[in-house]
mmCIF file of C-alpha atoms and ligand atoms in Angstrom:
data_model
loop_
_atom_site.group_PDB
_atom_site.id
_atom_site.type_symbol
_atom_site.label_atom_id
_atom_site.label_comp_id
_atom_site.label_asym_id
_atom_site.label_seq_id
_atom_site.Cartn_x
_atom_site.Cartn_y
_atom_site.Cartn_z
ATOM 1 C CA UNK A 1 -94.925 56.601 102.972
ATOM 2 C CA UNK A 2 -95.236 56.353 99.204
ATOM 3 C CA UNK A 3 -93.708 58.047 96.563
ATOM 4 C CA UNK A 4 -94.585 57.083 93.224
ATOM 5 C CA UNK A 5 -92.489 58.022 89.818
ATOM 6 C CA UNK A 6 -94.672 58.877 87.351
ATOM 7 C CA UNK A 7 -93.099 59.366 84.235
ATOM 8 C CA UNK A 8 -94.819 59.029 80.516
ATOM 9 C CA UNK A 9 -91.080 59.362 78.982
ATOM 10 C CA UNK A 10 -89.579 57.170 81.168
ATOM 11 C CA UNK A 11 -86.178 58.284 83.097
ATOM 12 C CA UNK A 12 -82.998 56.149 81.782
ATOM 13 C CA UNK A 13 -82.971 52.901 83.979
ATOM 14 C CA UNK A 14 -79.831 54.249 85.815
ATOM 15 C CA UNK A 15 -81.578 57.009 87.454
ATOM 16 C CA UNK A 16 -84.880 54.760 88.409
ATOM 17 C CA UNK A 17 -82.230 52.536 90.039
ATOM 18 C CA UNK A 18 -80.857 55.420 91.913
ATOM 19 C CA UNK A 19 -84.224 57.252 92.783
ATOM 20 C CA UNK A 20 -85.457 54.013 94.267
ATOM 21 C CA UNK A 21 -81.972 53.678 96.117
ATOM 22 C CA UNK A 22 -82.374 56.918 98.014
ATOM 23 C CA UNK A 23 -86.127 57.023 98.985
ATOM 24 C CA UNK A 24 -85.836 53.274 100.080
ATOM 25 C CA UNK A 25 -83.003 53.934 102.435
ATOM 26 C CA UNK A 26 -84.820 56.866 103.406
ATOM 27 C CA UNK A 27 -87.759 54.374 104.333
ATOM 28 C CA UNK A 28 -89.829 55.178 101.406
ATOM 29 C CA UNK A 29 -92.379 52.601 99.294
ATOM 30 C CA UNK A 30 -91.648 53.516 95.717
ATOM 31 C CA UNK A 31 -93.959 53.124 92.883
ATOM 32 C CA UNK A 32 -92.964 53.051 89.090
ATOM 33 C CA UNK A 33 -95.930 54.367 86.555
ATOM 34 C CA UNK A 34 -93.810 54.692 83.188
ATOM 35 C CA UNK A 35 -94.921 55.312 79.730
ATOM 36 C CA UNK A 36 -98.839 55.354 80.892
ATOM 37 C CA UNK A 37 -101.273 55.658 78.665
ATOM 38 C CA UNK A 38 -104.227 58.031 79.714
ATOM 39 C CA UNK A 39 -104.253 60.568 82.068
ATOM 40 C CA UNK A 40 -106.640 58.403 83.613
ATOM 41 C CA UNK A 41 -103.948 55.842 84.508
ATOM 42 C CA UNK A 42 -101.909 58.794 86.503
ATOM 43 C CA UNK A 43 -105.219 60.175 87.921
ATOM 44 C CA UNK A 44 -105.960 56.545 89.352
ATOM 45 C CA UNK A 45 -101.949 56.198 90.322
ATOM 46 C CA UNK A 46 -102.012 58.795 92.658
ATOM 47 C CA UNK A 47 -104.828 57.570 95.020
ATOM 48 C CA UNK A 48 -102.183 56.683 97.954
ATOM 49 C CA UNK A 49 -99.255 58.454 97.318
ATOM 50 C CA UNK A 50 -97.721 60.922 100.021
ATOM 51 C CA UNK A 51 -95.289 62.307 97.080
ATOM 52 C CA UNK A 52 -94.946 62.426 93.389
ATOM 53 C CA UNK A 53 -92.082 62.704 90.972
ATOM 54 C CA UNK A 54 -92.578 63.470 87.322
ATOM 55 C CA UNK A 55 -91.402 65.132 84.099
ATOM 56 C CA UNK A 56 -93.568 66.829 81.798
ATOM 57 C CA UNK A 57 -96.654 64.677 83.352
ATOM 58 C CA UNK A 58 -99.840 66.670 83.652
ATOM 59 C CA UNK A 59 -100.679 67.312 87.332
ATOM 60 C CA UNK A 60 -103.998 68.642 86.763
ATOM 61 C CA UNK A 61 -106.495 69.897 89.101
ATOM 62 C CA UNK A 62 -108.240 66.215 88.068
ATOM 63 C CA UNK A 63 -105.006 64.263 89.568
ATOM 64 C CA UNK A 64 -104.616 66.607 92.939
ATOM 65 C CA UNK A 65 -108.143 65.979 93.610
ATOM 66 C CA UNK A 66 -107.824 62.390 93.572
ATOM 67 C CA UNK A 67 -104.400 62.576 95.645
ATOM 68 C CA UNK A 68 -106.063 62.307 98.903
ATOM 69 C CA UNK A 69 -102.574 61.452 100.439
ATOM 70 C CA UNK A 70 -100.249 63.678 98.437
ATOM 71 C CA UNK A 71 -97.694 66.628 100.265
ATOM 72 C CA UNK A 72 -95.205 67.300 97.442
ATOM 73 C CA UNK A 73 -94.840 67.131 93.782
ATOM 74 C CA UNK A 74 -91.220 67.295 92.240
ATOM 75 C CA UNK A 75 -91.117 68.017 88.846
ATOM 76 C CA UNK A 76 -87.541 66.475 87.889
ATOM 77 C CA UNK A 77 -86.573 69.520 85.654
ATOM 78 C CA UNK A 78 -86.943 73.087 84.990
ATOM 79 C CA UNK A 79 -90.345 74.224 83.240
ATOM 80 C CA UNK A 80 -93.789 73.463 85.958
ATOM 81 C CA UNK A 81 -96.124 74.539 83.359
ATOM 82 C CA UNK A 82 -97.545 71.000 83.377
ATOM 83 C CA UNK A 83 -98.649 71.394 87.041
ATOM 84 C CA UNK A 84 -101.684 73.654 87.917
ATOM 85 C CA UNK A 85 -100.031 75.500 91.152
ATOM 86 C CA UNK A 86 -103.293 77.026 92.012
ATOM 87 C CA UNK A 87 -104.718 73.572 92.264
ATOM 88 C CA UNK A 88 -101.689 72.526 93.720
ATOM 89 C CA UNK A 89 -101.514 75.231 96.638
ATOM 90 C CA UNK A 90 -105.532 74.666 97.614
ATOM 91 C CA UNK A 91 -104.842 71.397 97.881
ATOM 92 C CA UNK A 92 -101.603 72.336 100.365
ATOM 93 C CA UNK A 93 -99.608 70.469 98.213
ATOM 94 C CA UNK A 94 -96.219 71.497 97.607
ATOM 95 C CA UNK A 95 -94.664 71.602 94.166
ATOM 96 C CA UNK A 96 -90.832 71.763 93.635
ATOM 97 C CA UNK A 97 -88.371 71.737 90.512
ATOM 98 C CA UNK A 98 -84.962 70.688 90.059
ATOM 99 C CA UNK A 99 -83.651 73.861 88.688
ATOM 100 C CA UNK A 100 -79.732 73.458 86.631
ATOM 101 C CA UNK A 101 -79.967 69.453 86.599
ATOM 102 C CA UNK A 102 -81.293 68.758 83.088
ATOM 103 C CA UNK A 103 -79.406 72.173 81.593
ATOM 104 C CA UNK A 104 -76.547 70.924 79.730
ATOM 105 C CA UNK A 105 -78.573 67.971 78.224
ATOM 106 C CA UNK A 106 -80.644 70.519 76.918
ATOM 107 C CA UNK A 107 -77.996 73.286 76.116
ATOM 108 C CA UNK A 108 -75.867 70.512 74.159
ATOM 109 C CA UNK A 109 -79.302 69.896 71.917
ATOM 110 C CA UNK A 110 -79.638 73.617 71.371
ATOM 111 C CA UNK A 111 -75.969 73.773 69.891
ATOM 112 C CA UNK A 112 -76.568 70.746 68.282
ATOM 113 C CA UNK A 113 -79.564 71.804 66.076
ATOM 114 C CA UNK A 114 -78.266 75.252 65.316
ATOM 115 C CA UNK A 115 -75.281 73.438 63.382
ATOM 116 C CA UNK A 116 -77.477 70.842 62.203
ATOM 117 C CA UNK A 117 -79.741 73.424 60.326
ATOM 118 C CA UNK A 118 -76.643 75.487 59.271
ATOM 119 C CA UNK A 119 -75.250 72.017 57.818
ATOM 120 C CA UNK A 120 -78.860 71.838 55.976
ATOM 121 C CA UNK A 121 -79.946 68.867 57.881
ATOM 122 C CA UNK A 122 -76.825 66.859 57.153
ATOM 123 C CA UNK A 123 -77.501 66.632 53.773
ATOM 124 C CA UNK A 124 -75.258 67.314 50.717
ATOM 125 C CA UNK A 125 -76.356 70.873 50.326
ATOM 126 C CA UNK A 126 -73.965 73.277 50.921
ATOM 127 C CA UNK A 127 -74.099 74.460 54.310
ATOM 128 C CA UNK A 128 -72.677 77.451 56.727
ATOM 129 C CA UNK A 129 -70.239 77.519 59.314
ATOM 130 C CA UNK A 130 -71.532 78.751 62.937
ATOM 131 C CA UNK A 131 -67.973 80.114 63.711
ATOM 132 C CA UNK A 132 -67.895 84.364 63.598
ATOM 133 C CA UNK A 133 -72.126 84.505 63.158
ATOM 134 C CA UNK A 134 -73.877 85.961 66.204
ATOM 135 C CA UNK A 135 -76.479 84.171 68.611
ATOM 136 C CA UNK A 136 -79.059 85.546 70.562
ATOM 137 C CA UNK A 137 -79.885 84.216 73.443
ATOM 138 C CA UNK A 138 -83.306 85.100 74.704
ATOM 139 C CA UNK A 139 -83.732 84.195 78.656
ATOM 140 C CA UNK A 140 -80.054 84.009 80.188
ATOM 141 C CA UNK A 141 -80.781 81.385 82.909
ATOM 142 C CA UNK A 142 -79.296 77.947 83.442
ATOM 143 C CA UNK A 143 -79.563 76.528 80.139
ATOM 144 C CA UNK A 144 -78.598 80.287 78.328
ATOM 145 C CA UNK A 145 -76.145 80.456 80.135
ATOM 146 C CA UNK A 146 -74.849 77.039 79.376
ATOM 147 C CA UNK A 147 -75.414 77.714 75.290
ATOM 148 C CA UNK A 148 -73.656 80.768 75.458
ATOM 149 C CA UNK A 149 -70.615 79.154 77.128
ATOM 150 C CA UNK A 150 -70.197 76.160 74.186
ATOM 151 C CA UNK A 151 -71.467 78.776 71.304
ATOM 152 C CA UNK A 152 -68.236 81.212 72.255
ATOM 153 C CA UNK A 153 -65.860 78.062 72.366
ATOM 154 C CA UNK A 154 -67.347 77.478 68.675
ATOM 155 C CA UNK A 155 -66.049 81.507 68.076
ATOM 156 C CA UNK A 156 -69.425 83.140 67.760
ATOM 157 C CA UNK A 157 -70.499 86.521 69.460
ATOM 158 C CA UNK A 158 -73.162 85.705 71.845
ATOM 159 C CA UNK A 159 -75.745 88.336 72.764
ATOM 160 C CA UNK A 160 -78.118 87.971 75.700
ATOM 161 C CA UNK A 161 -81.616 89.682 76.929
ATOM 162 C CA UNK A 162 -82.937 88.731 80.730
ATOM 163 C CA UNK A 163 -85.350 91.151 82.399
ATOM 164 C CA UNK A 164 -84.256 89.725 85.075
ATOM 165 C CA UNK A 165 -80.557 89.879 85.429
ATOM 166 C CA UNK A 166 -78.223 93.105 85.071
ATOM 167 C CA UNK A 167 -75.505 93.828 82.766
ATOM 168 C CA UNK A 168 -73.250 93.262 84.690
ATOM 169 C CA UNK A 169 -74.337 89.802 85.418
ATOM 170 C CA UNK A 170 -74.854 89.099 81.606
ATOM 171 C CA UNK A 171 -71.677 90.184 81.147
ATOM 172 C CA UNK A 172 -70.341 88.225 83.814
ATOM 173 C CA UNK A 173 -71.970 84.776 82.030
ATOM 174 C CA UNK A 174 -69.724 85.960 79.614
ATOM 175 C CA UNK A 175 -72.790 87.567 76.431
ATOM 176 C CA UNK A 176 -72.693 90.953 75.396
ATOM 177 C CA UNK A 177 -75.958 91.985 77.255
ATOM 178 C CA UNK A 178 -79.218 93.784 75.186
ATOM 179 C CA UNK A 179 -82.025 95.788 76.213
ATOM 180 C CA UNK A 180 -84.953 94.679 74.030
ATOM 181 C CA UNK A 181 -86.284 92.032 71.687
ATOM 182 C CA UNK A 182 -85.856 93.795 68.535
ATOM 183 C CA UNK A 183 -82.480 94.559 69.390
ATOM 184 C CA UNK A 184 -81.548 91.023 69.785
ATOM 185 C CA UNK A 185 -83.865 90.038 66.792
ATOM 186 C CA UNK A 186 -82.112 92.512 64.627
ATOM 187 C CA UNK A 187 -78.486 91.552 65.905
ATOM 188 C CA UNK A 188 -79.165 87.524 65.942
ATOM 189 C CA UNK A 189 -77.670 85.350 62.815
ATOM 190 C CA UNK A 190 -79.103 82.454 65.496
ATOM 191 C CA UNK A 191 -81.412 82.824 68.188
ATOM 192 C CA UNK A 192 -82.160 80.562 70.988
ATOM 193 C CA UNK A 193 -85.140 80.793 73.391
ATOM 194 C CA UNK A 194 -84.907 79.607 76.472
ATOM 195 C CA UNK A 195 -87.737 81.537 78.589
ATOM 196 C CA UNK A 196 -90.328 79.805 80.056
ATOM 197 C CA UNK A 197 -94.459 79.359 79.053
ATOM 198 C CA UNK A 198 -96.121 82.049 81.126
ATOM 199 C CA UNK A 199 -99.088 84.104 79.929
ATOM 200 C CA UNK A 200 -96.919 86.657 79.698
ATOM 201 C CA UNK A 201 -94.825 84.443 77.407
ATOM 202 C CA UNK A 202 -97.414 82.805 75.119
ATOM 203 C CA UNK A 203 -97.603 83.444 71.923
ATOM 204 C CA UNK A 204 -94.841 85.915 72.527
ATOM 205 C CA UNK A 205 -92.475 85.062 69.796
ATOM 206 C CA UNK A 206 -94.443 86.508 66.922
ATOM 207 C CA UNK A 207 -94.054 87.264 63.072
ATOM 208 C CA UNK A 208 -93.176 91.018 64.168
ATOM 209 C CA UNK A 209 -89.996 89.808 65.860
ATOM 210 C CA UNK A 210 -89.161 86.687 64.034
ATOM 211 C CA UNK A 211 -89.251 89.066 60.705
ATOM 212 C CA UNK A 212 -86.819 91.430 62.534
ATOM 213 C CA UNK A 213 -84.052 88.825 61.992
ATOM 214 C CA UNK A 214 -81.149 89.261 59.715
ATOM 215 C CA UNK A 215 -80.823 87.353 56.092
ATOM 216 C CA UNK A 216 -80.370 83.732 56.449
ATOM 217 C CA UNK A 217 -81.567 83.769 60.019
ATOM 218 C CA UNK A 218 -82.124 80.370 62.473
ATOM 219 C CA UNK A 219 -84.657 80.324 65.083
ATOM 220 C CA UNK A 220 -84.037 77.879 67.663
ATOM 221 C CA UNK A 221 -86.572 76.583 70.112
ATOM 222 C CA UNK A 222 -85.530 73.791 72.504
ATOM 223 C CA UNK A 223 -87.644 75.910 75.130
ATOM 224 C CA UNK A 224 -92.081 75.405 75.234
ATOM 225 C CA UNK A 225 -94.047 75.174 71.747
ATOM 226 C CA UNK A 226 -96.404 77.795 73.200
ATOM 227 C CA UNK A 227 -94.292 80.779 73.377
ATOM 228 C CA UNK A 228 -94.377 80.687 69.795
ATOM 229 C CA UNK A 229 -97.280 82.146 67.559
ATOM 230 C CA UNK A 230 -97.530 79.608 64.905
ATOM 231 C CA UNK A 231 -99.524 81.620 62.673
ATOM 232 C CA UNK A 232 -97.131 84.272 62.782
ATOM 233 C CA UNK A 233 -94.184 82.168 62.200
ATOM 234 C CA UNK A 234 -95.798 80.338 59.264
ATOM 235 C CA UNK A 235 -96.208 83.898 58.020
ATOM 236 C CA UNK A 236 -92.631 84.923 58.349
ATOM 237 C CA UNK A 237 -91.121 81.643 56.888
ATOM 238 C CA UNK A 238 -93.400 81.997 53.699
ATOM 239 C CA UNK A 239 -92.293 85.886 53.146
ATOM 240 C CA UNK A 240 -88.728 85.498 54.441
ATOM 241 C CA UNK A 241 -87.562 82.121 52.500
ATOM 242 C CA UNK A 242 -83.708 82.933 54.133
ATOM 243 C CA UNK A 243 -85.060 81.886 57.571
ATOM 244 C CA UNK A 244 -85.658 79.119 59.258
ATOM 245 C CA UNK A 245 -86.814 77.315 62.214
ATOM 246 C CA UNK A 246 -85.683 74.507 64.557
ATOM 247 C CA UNK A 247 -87.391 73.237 67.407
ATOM 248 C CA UNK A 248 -87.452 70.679 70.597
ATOM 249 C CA UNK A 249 -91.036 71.149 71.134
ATOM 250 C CA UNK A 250 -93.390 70.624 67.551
ATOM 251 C CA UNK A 251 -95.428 73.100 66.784
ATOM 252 C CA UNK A 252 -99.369 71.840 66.092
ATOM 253 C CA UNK A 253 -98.888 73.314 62.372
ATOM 254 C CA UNK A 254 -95.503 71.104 61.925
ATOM 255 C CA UNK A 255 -96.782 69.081 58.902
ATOM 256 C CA UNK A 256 -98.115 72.240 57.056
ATOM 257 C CA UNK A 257 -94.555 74.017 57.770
ATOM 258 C CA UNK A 258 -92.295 70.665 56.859
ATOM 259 C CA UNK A 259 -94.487 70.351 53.197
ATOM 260 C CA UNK A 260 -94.666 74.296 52.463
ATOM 261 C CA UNK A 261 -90.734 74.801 53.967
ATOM 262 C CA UNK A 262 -88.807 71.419 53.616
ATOM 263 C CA UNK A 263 -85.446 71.501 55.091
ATOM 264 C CA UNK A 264 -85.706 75.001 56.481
ATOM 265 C CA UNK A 265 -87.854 73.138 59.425
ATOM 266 C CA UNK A 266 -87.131 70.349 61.898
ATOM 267 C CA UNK A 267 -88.404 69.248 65.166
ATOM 268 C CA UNK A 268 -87.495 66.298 66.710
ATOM 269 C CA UNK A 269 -90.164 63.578 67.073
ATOM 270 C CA UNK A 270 -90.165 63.602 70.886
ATOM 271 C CA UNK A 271 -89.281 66.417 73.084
ATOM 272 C CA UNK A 272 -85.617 65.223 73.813
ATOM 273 C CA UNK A 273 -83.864 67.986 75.183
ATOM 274 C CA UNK A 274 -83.718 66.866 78.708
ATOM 275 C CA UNK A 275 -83.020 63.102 77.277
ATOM 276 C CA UNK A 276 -79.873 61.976 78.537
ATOM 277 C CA UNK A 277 -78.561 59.085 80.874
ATOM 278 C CA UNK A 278 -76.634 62.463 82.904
ATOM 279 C CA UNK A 279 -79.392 64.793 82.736
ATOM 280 C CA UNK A 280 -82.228 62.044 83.652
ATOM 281 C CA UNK A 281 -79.830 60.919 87.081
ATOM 282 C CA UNK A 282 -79.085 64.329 88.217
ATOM 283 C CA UNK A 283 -82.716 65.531 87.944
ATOM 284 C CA UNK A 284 -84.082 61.977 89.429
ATOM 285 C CA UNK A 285 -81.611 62.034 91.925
ATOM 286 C CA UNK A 286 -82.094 65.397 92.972
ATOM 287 C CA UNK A 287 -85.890 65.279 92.845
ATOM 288 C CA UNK A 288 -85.704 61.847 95.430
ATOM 289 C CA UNK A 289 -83.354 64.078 97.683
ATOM 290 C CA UNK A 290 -85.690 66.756 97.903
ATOM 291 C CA UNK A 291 -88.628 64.916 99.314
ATOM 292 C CA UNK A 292 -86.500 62.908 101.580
ATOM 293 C CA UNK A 293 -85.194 66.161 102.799
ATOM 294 C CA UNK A 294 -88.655 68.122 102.333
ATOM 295 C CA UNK A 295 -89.891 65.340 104.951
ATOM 296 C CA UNK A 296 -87.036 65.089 107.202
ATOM 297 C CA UNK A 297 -86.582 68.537 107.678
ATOM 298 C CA UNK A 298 -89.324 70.632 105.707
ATOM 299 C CA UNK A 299 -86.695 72.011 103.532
ATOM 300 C CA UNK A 300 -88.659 74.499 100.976
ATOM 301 C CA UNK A 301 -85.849 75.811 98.920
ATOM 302 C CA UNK A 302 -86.646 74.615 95.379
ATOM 303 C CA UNK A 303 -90.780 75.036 96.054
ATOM 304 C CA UNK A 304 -92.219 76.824 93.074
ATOM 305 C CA UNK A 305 -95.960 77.622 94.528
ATOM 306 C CA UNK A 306 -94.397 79.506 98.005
HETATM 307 C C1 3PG B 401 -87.603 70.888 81.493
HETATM 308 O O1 3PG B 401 -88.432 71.798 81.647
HETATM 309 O O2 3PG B 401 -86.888 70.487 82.432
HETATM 310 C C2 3PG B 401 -87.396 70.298 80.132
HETATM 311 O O3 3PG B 401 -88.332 70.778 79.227
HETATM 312 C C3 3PG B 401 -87.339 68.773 80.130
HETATM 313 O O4 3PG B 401 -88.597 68.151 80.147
HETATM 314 P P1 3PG B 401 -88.707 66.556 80.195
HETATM 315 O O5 3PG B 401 -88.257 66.100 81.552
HETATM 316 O O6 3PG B 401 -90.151 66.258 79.942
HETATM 317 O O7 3PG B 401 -87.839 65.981 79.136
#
């Protein structure tokens, strides 16, 4: 059996080392396929594999129909919107995440950029202290949950909306929960997305709301470029020059915004939210587990395309 690791931002070499430690003792072949490329190289890699690991590497329709061999897909993170499930599921191919591994990597970025912009990009400008301002959390999952934590132990009111989750379980993650996106908008000095890139999702975060934010406002996206309208927030930066905009993920329009806004924008180079030595081993590790496990036992627990 052959799993291969295909991973165009390569794990840290500690977790390859322990990926390759469990699926070997397991009785695995492992294959390493790092910093590729084309998507021709991965569509060629795949040819014999019986399982895949990957990060934000594009399983396309293209790839699953050239994985003659292939039974599971692990996506060594949160988001799947790089894998086509429908493709995925014809093909009777299962597709897992490792939901919670990468989340503090990720939540200690988010905290990270919202002081770096209120510290005007470390320059000698003077700045704003985070401590008393409210944040917004948008999406009160793993990695919300996690920001809300290390934004109260900084002494700011944190504010949370999840469709999904009840007061009483926002309020138990310790945010003051809200009932719609202009409320949390209106109420946010900061605001940090952290919902995933659905169609329902797309495009979501829109000059409407993003203008609904207080005076000297901070957007914050370590979450997917696409849920935001980049029209709309180009839009809203130009007419609102107290807000401003931070992000994981770049938008397409990033050198328009950096020339027209300056140091009211930054996105890192490379999405590096999930970029640590911790948060690359417990997502690696825990991928490798669940195939050895999916095999051994047909454990389903983390599948996304049930
Ligand atoms: C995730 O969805 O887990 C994060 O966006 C991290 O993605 P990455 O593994 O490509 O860094």
């Amino acid at each position: 059996m052959k799993v291969l690791i295909a991973t165009q931002k390569p794990f840290a070499a500690a977790a390859v080392a322990g990926i390759k430690e469990i699926l070997e003792k397991g009785g695995y072949e492992v294959q390493l396929l790092e910093k590729y490329a084309e998507q021709a190289d991965l569509v060629k890699a795949v040819a014999d594999v019986n399982a895949l690991i990957i990060r934000s590497d594009k399983v396309t329709a293209e790839v699953l129909d050239a994985a003659k061999e292939l039974k599971i897909v692990v996506r060594a993170g949160a988001g799947y919107d790089n894998v086509d499930l429908a493709a995925a599921t014809a093909h009777g191919v299962v597709v897992m995440n490792t939901p919670g591994q990468n989340s503090n990597a990720v939540a200690e970025l988010a905290i990270a950029m919202m002081i770096f912009m209120a510290r005007t990009q470390f320059t000698p400008a003077t700045g704003s202290e985070v401590q008393g301002k409210t944040l917004g959390i948008q999406a009160f999952g793993n990695v919300g949950r996690l920001v809300g934590a290390k934004a109260k132990a900084l002494g700011m009111k944190v504010k949370a909306l999840d469709p999904f989750l009840s007061d009483e379980q926002i309020a138990a993650g310790g945010a003051e929960p809200v009932h719609s996106l202009d409320e949390l908008y209106a109420g946010s000095d900061y605001l940090s997305l952290h919902i995933p890139a659905l169609p329902s999702t797309i495009g979501s975060i829109n000059y409407d709301l993003i203008t609904k934010m207080p005076k000297g406002a901070t957007l914050v996206n370590t979450a997917r470029k696409e849920v935001i309208d980049e029209a709309g927030l180009e839009k809203a930066l130009e007419e609102r020059p107290d807000i401003k905009y931070v992000t994981d993920v770049a938008p397409d329009n990033l050198a328009v915004l950096q020339e027209k806004f300056g140091l009211r924008v930054f996105a890192t180079p490379k999405k590096m939210g999930a970029q640590t030595a911790e948060a690359n081993i417990n997502a690696g590790l825990a991928a490798a587990r669940q195939i050895v496990d999916y095999f051994a036992t047909g454990n389903t627990r983390f599948q996304v395309n049930k």
